[in-house]
Coordinates of C-alpha atoms in Angstrom, one line a residue:
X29 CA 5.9 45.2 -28.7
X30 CA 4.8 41.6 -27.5
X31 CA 8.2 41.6 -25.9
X32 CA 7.1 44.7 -24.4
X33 CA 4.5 43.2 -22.6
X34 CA 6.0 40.2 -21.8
X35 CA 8.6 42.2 -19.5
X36 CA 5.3 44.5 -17.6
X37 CA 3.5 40.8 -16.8
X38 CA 6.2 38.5 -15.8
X39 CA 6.8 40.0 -12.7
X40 CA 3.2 39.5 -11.8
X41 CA 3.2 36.2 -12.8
X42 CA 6.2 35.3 -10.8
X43 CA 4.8 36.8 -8.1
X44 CA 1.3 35.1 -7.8
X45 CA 3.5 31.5 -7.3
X46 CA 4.7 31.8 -4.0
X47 CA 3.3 30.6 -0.8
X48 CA 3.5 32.5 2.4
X49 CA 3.5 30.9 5.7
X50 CA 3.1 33.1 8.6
X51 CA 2.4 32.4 12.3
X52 CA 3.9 32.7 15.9
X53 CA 6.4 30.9 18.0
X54 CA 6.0 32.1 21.4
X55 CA 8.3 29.3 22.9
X56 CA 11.1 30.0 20.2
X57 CA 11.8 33.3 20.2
X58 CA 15.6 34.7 19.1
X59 CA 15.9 31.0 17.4
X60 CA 16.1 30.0 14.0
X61 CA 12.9 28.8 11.8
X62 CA 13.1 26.9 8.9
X63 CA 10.8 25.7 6.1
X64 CA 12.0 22.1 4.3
X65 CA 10.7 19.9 1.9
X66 CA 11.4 16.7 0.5
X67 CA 13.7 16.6 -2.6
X68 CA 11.9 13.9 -3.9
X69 CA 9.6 11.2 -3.1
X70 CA 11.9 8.8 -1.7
X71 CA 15.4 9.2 -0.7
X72 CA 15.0 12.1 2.3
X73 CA 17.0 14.3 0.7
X74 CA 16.0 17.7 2.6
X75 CA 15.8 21.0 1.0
X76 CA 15.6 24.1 2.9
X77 CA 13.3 26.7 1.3
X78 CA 13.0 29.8 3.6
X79 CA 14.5 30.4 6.9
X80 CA 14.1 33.5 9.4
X81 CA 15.4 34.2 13.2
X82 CA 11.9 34.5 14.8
X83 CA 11.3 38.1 16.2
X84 CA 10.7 39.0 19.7
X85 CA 7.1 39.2 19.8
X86 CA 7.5 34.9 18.5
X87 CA 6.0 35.9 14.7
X88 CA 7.7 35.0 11.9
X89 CA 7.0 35.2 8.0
X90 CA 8.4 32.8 5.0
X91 CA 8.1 33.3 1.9
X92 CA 8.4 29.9 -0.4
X93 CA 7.8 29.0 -4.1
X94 CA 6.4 25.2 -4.2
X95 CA 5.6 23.6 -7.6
X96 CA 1.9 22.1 -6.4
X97 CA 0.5 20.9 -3.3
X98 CA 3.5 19.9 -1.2
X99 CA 4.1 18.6 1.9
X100 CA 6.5 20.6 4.3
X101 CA 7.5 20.9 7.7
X102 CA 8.8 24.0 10.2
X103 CA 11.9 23.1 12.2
X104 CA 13.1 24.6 15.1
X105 CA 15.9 22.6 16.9
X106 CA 14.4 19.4 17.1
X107 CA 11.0 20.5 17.0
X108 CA 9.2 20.2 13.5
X109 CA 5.2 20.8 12.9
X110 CA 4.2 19.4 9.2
X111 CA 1.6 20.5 6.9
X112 CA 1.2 20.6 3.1
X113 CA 1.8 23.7 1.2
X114 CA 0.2 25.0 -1.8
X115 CA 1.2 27.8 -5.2
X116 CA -0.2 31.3 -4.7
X117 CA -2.0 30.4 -1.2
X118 CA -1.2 31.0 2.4
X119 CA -1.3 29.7 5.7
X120 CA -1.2 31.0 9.1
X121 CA -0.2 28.3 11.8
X122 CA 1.0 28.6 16.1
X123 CA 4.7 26.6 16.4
X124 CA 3.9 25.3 19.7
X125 CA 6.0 22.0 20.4
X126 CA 4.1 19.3 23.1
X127 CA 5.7 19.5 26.5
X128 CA 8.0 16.4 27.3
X129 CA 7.4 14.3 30.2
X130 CA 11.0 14.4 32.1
X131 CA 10.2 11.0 33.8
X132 CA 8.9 9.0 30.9
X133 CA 12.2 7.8 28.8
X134 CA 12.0 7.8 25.0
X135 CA 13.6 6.3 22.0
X136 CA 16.3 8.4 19.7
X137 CA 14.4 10.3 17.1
X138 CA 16.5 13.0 15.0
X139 CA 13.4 15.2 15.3
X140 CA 9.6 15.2 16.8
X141 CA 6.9 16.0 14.9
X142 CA 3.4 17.1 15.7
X143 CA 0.6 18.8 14.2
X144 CA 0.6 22.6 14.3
X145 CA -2.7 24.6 15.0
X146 CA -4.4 26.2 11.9
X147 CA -5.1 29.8 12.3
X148 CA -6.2 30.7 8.9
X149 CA -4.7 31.3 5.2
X150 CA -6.5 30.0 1.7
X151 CA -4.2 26.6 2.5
X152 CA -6.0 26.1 6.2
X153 CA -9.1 24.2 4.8
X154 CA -6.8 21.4 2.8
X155 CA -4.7 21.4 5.9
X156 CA -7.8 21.3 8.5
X157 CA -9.3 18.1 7.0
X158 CA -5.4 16.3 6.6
X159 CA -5.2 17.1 10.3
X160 CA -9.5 15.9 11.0
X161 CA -8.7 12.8 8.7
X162 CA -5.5 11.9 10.8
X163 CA -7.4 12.2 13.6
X164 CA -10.1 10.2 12.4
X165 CA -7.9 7.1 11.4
X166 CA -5.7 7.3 14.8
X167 CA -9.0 7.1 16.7
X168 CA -10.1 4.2 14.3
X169 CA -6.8 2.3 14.1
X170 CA -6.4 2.9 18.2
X171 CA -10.1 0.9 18.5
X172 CA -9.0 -2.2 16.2
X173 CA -5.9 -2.9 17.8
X174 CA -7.6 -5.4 20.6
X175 CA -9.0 -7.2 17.7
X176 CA -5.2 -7.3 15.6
X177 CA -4.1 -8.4 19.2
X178 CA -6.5 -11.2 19.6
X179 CA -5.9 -12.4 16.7
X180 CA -9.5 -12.3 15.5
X181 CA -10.7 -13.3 12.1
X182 CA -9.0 -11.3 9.2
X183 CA -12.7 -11.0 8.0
X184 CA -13.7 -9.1 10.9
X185 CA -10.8 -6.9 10.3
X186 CA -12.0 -6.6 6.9
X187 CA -15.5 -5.7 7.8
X188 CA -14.7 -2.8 10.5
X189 CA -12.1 -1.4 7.8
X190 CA -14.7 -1.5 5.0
X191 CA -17.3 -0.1 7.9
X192 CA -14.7 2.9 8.4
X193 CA -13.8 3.3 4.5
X194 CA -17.8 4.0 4.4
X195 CA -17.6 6.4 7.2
X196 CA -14.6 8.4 6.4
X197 CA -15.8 8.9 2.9
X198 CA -19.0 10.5 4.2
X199 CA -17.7 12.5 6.4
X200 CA -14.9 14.3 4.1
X201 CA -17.3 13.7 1.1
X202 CA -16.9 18.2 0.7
X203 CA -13.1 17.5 0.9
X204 CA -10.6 19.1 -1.7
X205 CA -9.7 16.7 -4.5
X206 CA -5.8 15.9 -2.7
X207 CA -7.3 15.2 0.4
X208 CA -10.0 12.9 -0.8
X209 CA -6.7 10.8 -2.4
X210 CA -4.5 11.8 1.0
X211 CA -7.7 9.9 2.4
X212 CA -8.2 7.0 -0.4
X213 CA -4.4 5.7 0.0
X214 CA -4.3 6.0 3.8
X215 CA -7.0 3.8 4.0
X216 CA -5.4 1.9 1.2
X217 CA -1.8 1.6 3.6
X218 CA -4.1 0.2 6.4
X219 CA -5.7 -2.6 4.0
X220 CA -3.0 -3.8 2.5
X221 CA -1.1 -4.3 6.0
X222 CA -3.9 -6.0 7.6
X223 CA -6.1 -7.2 5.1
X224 CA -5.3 -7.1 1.5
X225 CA -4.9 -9.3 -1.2
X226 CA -2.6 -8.2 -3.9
X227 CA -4.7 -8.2 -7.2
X228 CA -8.0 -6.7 -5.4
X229 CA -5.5 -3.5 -4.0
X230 CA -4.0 -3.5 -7.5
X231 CA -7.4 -3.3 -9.2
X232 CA -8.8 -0.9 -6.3
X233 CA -6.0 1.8 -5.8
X234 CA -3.4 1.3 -9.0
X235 CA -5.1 0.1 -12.2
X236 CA -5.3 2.5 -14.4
X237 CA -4.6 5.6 -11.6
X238 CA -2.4 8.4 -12.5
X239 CA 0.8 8.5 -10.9
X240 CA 0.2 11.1 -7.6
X241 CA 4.3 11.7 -6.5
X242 CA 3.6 14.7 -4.0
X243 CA 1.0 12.8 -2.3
X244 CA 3.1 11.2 0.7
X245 CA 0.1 8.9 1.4
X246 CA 0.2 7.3 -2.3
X247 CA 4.2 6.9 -2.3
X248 CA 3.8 5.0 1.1
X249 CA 1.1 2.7 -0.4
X250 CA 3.2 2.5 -3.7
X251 CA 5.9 0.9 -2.8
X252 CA 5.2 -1.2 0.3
X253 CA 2.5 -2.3 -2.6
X254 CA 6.0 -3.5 -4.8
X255 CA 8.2 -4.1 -1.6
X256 CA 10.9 -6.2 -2.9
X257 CA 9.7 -6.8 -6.2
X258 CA 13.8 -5.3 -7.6
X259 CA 15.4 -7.6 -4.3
X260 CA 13.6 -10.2 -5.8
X261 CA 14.6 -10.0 -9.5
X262 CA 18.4 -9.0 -8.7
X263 CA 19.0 -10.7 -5.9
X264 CA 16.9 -13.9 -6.7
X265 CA 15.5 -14.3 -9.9
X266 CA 18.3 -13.1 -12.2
X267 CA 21.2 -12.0 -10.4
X268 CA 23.7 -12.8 -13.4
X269 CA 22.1 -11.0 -15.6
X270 CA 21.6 -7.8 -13.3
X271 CA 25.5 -7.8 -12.4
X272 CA 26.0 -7.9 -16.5
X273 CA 23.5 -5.1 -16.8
X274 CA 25.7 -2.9 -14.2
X275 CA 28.8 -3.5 -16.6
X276 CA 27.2 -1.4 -19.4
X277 CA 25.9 2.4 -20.0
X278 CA 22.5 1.0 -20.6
X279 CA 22.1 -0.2 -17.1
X280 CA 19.3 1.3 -15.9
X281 CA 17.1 0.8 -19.6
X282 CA 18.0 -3.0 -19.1
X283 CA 16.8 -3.3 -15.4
X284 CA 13.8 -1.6 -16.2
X285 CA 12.7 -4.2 -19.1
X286 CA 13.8 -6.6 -16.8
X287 CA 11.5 -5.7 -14.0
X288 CA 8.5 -5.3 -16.6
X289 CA 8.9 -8.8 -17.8
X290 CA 9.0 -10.0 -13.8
X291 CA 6.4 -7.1 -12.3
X292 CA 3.1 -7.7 -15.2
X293 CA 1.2 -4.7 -13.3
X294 CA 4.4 -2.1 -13.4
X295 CA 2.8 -1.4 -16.9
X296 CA 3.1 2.7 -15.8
X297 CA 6.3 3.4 -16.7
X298 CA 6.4 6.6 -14.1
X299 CA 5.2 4.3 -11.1
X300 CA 8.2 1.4 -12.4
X301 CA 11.1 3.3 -12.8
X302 CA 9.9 5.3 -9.3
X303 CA 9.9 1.6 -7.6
X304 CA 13.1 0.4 -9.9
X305 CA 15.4 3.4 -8.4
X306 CA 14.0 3.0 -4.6
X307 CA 15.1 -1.1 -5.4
X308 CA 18.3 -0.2 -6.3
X309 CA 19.2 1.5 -3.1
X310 CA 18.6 -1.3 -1.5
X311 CA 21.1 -3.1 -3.8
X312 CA 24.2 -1.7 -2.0
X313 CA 25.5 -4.1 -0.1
X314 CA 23.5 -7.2 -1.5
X315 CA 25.8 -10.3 -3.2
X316 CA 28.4 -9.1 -5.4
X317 CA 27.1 -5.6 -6.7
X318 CA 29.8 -3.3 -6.5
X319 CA 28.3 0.3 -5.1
X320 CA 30.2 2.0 -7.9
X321 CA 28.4 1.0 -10.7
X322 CA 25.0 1.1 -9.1
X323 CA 25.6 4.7 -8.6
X324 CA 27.0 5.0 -12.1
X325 CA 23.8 3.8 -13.3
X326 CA 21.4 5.8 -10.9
X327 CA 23.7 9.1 -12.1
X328 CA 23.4 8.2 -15.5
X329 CA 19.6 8.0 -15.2
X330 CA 19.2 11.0 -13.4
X331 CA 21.0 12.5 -15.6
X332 CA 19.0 12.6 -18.4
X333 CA 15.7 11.7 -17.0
X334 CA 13.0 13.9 -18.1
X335 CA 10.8 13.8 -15.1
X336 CA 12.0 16.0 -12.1
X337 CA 11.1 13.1 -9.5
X338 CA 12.8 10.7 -11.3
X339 CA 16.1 12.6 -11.6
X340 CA 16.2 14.1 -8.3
X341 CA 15.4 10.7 -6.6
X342 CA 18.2 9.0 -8.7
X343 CA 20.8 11.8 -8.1
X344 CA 20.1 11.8 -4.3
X345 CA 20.3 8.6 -3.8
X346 CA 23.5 7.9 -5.9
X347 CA 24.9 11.2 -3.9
X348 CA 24.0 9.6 -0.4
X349 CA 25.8 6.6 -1.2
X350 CA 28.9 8.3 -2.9
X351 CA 29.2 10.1 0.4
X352 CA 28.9 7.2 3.0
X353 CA 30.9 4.9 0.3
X354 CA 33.6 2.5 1.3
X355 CA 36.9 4.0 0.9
X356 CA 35.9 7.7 0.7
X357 CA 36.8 10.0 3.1
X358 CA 35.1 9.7 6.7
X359 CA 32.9 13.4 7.6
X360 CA 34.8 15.3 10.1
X361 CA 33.3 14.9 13.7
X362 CA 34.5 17.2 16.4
X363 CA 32.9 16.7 19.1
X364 CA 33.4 17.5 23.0
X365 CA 34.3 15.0 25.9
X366 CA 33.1 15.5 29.3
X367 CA 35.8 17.2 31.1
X368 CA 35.5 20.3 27.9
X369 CA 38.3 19.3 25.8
X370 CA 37.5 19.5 21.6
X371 CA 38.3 16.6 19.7
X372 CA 38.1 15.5 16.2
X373 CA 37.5 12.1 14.6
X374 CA 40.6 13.1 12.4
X375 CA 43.2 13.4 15.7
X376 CA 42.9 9.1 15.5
X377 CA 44.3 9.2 12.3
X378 CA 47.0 6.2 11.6
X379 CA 45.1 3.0 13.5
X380 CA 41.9 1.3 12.2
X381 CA 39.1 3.2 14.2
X382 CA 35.5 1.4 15.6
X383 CA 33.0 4.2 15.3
X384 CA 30.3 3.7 17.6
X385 CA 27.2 7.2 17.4
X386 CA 24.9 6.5 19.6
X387 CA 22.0 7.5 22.4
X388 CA 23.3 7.7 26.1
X389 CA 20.2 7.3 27.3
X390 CA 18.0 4.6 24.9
X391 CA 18.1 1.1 26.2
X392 CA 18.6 -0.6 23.1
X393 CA 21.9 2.0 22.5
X394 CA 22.8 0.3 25.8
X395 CA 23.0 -2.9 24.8
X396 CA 25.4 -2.2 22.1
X397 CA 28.0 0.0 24.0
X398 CA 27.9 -2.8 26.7
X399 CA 29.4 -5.2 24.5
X400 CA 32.5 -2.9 23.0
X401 CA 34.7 -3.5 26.4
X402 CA 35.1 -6.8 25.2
X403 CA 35.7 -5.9 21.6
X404 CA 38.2 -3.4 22.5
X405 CA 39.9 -6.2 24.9
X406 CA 40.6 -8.7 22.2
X407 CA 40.8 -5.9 19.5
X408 CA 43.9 -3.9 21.1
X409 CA 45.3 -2.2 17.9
X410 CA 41.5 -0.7 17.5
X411 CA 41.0 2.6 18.6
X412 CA 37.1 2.7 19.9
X413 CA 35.3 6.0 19.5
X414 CA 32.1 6.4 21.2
X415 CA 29.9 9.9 20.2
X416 CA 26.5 10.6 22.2
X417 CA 24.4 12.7 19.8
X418 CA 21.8 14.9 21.6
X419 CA 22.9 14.0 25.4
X420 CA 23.4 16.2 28.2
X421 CA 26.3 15.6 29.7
X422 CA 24.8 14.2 33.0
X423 CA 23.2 11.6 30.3
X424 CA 26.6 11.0 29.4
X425 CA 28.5 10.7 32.8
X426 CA 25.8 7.9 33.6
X427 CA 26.1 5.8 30.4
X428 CA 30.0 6.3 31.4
X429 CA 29.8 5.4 35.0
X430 CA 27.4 2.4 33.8
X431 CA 29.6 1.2 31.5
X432 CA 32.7 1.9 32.8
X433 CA 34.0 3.7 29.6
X434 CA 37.8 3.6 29.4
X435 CA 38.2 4.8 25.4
X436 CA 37.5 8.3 23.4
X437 CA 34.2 9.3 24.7
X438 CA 32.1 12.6 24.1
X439 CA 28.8 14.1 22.3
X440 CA 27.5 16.5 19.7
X441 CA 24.7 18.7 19.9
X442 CA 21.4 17.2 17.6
X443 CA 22.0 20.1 15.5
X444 CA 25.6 19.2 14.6
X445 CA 26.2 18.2 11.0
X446 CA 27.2 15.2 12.0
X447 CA 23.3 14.3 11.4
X448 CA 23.5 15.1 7.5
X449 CA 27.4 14.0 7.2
X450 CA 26.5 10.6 8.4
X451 CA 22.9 10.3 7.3
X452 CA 21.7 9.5 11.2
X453 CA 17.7 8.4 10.6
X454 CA 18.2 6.4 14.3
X455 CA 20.6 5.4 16.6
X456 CA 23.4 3.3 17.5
X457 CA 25.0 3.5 14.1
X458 CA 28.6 2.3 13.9
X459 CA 31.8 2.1 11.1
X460 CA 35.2 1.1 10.5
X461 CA 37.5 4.0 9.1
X462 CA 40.8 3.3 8.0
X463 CA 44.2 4.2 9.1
X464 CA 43.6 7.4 6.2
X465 CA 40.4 8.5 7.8
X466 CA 38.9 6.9 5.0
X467 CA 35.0 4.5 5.3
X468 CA 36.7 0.6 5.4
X469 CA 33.0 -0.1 6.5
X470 CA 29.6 1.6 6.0
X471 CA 27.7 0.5 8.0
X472 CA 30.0 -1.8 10.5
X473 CA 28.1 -4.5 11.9
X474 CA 26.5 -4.4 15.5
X475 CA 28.8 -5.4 18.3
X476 CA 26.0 -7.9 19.2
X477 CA 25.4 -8.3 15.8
X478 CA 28.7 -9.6 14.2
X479 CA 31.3 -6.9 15.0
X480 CA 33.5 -9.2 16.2
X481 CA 33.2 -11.4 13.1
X482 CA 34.7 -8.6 11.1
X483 CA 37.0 -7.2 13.2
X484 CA 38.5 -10.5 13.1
X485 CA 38.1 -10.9 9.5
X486 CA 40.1 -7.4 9.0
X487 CA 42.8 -8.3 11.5
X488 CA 43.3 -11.9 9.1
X489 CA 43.4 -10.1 6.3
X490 CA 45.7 -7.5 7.7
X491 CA 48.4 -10.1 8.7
X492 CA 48.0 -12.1 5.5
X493 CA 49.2 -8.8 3.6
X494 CA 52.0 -9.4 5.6
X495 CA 51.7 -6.6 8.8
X496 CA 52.2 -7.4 12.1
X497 CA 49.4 -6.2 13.5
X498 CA 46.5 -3.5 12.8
X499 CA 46.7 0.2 11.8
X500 CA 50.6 0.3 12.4

C-alpha cells in the first residue's frame, strides 16, 4: 500500500520542481531560443536546458528543472539576456537585444549580454532587485572612477565604498536572502580590488561563511580572494614535490594537504578543493607538468567526488583540456572563402599548418594578421590559415585588401561550432597542427608575441630528426 501511494504522489512532486520561463521575442521571431546554464562554477562548461523556435506572434515558453536558485541566460544568435532562475517558480521576461551603433566599432565578444525586462512570475522580485542592485553599483562605481583615476588617497576610496556599503544595505534591507549575499560579495569584489587588505576581507566575507557555489557573485570574490595561491605552491614553493604528486593515484588528496599546509584560511575543505581544481587548470602549460597527468588527476577526482560542483568542475575541465590537448586530433573547420568555395581545415593535411581565428574587423586582431606575411615569407613549408569568425564578407574583403592576404583565407558564421570545438572566449587565437591534423601547439604563440620563436624552434627540430625541410 505505501508503495501505492508513493506511485499517485510522485508525479506531483516531480512536477512542482520545474521552472517555467515565458515571455516574448518580437525581434526574433522563426529563430531559435535557448535556456543555458553553467555546468559548474568555474570552467564554462555550457548546458542547454530547454530550447523552442519562437512562434510567430514572438512568445515563447521553456520549461526547465534547476536544482536551486541558478543563474541562466536566453540565447538567440549572439544575443543573450541573463537572470537567475529558481525550483517551482516562474518568470515572465521581453528578449529585446539593444540596437548596435553601426559607426561605433567594437571588440570581439562570442556573445552580448544585457538585462532583459521583468514582466512578472514568483521569480520577478529576486530578479528585480539583482537588476536595481546592478544598477545601483554601476551608477556608484561610474562616480568613483575620477577619484581611482586621480590617484586619490586609498582612504578616500575606502570611505565612499564604506558610505555606499551603508547605503545599499538600506535600500535592499526587504531583499530576498540570495540577493542580500548577490549584494554582500559584490560589494565584497569591489573592496578587495580597490581597497582591501587580505585578513580584514577574510574575517569580513569568508570566516566561518558557508560555502554559496550558485551565487556567481561569491565564486568571483572566492577565488580572485585565493588568485594564485595553487601557481604559487606548484610552480614556486614546491614544484618537486607537486610533479611527484602527479606521478601517483593519490594526486589530487596530496595537493590538497599540500595547499592546506601553504593556504592557513583554506580550513573549508568545499571552498579548497573548489580553489585547488580552478589552480590546476592553470597548471597546463606551466614548467614541466605534463597535461596528461593533470587531467588524470582532475578525472580521478571527479570521479569519485561526492559533491556535484566538485565533480562537474573537475570533469569539465579535464574534458576541455583532453579536447584542445597537444597531439589530439584538431576539430574540423569548414569554413567559406570569399569567392563561395567550402573548405575544410582537413584539405591541408600533410604540411605543418599556422592556424590563425580571428576578428576582421578588431584593431588588436589586426595587429596580429599584419605580422604573418613575414612569418609565411621565412616559414615557406608552413601552410597559413586565416578564419574570420562572425565577419561579413565585406569585413573580410577589407581586412584582405588591407593586408594584402595571399594564403587560405575565409570565415564562419558565430554560430559555427567552431566556437565550442576550439573553446573561442576572445579573439585572435592561433595553433600549430601537424602534418596528421593533429594539435603540435595549443595555444601557438602570437605572431607578435613569439611565433616566430617556435616556428623556428619546430623547423630545428624537424631537421635535427633528420628531414629536409617541414611537413614533407
Amino acid at each position: 500500500m505505501r508503495f501505492l501511494w508513493l506511485f499517485i504522489i510522485l508525479p506531483f512532486i516531480t512536477n512542482g520542481q520545474h521552472a517555467m520561463v515565458r515571455g516574448v521575442a518580437p525581434l526574433s521571431m522563426g529563430q531559435e531560443i535557448q535556456l543555458r546554464v553553467y555546468d559548474d562554477p568555474i570552467s564554462g562548461k555550457e548546458r542547454i536546458l530547454a530550447k523552442q523556435i519562437i512562434d510567430v506572434d514572438g512568445s515563447f515558453e521553456l520549461k526547465v528543472f534547476p536544482n536551486e536558485v541558478q543563474y541562466a541566460f536566453l540565447q538567440v544568435g549572439q544575443e543573450c539576456a541573463d537572470f537567475f532562475i529558481e525550483r517551482d517558480k516562474d518568470l515572465e521576461l521581453t528578449f529585446v537585444p539593444r540596437k548596435k551603433d553601426p559607426n561605433k566599432p567594437e571588440a570581439f565578444y562570442e556573445r552580448h549580454f544585457f538585462a532583459p525586462k521583468i514582466l512578472g512570475g514568483k521569480s520577478a522580485k529576486m530578479n528585480q532587485q539583482v537588476i536595481a542592485f546592478n544598477d545601483t553599483l554601476d551608477a556608484f562605481l561610474e562616480a568613483l572612477y575620477p577619484i581611482l583615476v586621480n590617484r586619490k588617497s586609498p582612504a578616500l576610496v575606502a570611505k565612499a565604498l564604506d558610505g555606499f556599503e551603508k547605503a545599499a544595505l538600506k535600500e535592499f534591507k526587504q531583499a530576498e536572502p540570495f540577493v542580500k549575499n548577490y549584494i554582500k560579495y559584490s560589494i565584497a569584489t569591489v573592496e578587495q580590488t580597490f581597497v582591501g587588505n587580505r585578513d580584514k576581507l577574510f574575517a569580513k566575507y569568508l570566516n566561518g561563511s558557508k560555502a554559496q557555489f550558485n551565487n556567481p557573485s561569491y565564486v568571483d570574490f572566492l577565488l580572485q580572494f585565493y588568485q594564485g595561491a595553487v601557481h604559487k605552491m606548484a610552480v614556486v614553493n614546491r614544484y618537486e614535490e607537486c610533479k611527484k604528486a602527479f606521478d601517483g593515484k593519490e594526486a589530487f588528496a596530496k595537493l590538497d594537504q599540500m595547499l592546506l599546509e601553504q593556504e592557513p584560511m583554506l580550513q573549508d575543505v568545499y571552498v579548497r578543493r573548489l580553489v585547488l581544481i580552478e589552480g590546476i587548470d592553470g597548471l597546463f602549460g606551466q614548467r614541466e607538468f605534463e597535461a596528461e597527468k593533470l587531467i588524470n588527476a582532475l578525472n580521478n577526482f571527479g570521479m569519485f567526488s561526492s559533491n556535484s560542483y566538485h565533480g562537474s568542475a573537475a570533469k569539465n575541465i579535464a574534458a576541455k583540456h583532453e579536447k584542445l590537448a597537444k597531439g589530439t586530433d584538431a576539430p574540423e573547420i569548414e569554413f567559406r572563402d570569399l569567392d563561395g568555395v567550402e573548405k575544410r581545415l582537413s584539405d591541408f593535411e600533410g604540411k605543418y599548418v599556422f592556424l590563425e581565428l580571428t576578428d576582421a574587423k578588431n584593431a588588436y586582431c589586426q595587429r596580429e594578421t599584419n605580422v604573418i606575411p613575414n612569418l609565411k615569407e621565412e616559414f615557406k613549408n608552413f601552410r597559413f590559415v586565416t578564419v574570420c569568425v562572425g565577419n561579413s564578407d565585406a569585413e573580410m574583403k577589407s581586412l584582405q585588401k588591407q593586408m594584402n592576404i595571399n594564403w587560405e583565407f575565409g570565415g564562419v558564421q558565430i554560430s559555427s561550432s567552431v566556437m565550442d570545438d576550439y573553446d573561442v572566449k576572445s579573439l585572435p587565437l592561433f595553433f600549430i597542427i601537424n602534418p596528421d591534423g593533429k594539435f603540435y601547439s595549443v595555444p601557438a604563440k602570437d605572431p607578435t608575441k613569439g611565433a616566430q620563436d617556435e616556428l623556428m624552434s619546430l623547423t630545428e627540430k624537424l631537421k635535427a630528426e633528420g628531414r629536409r625541410g617541414v611537413g614533407k
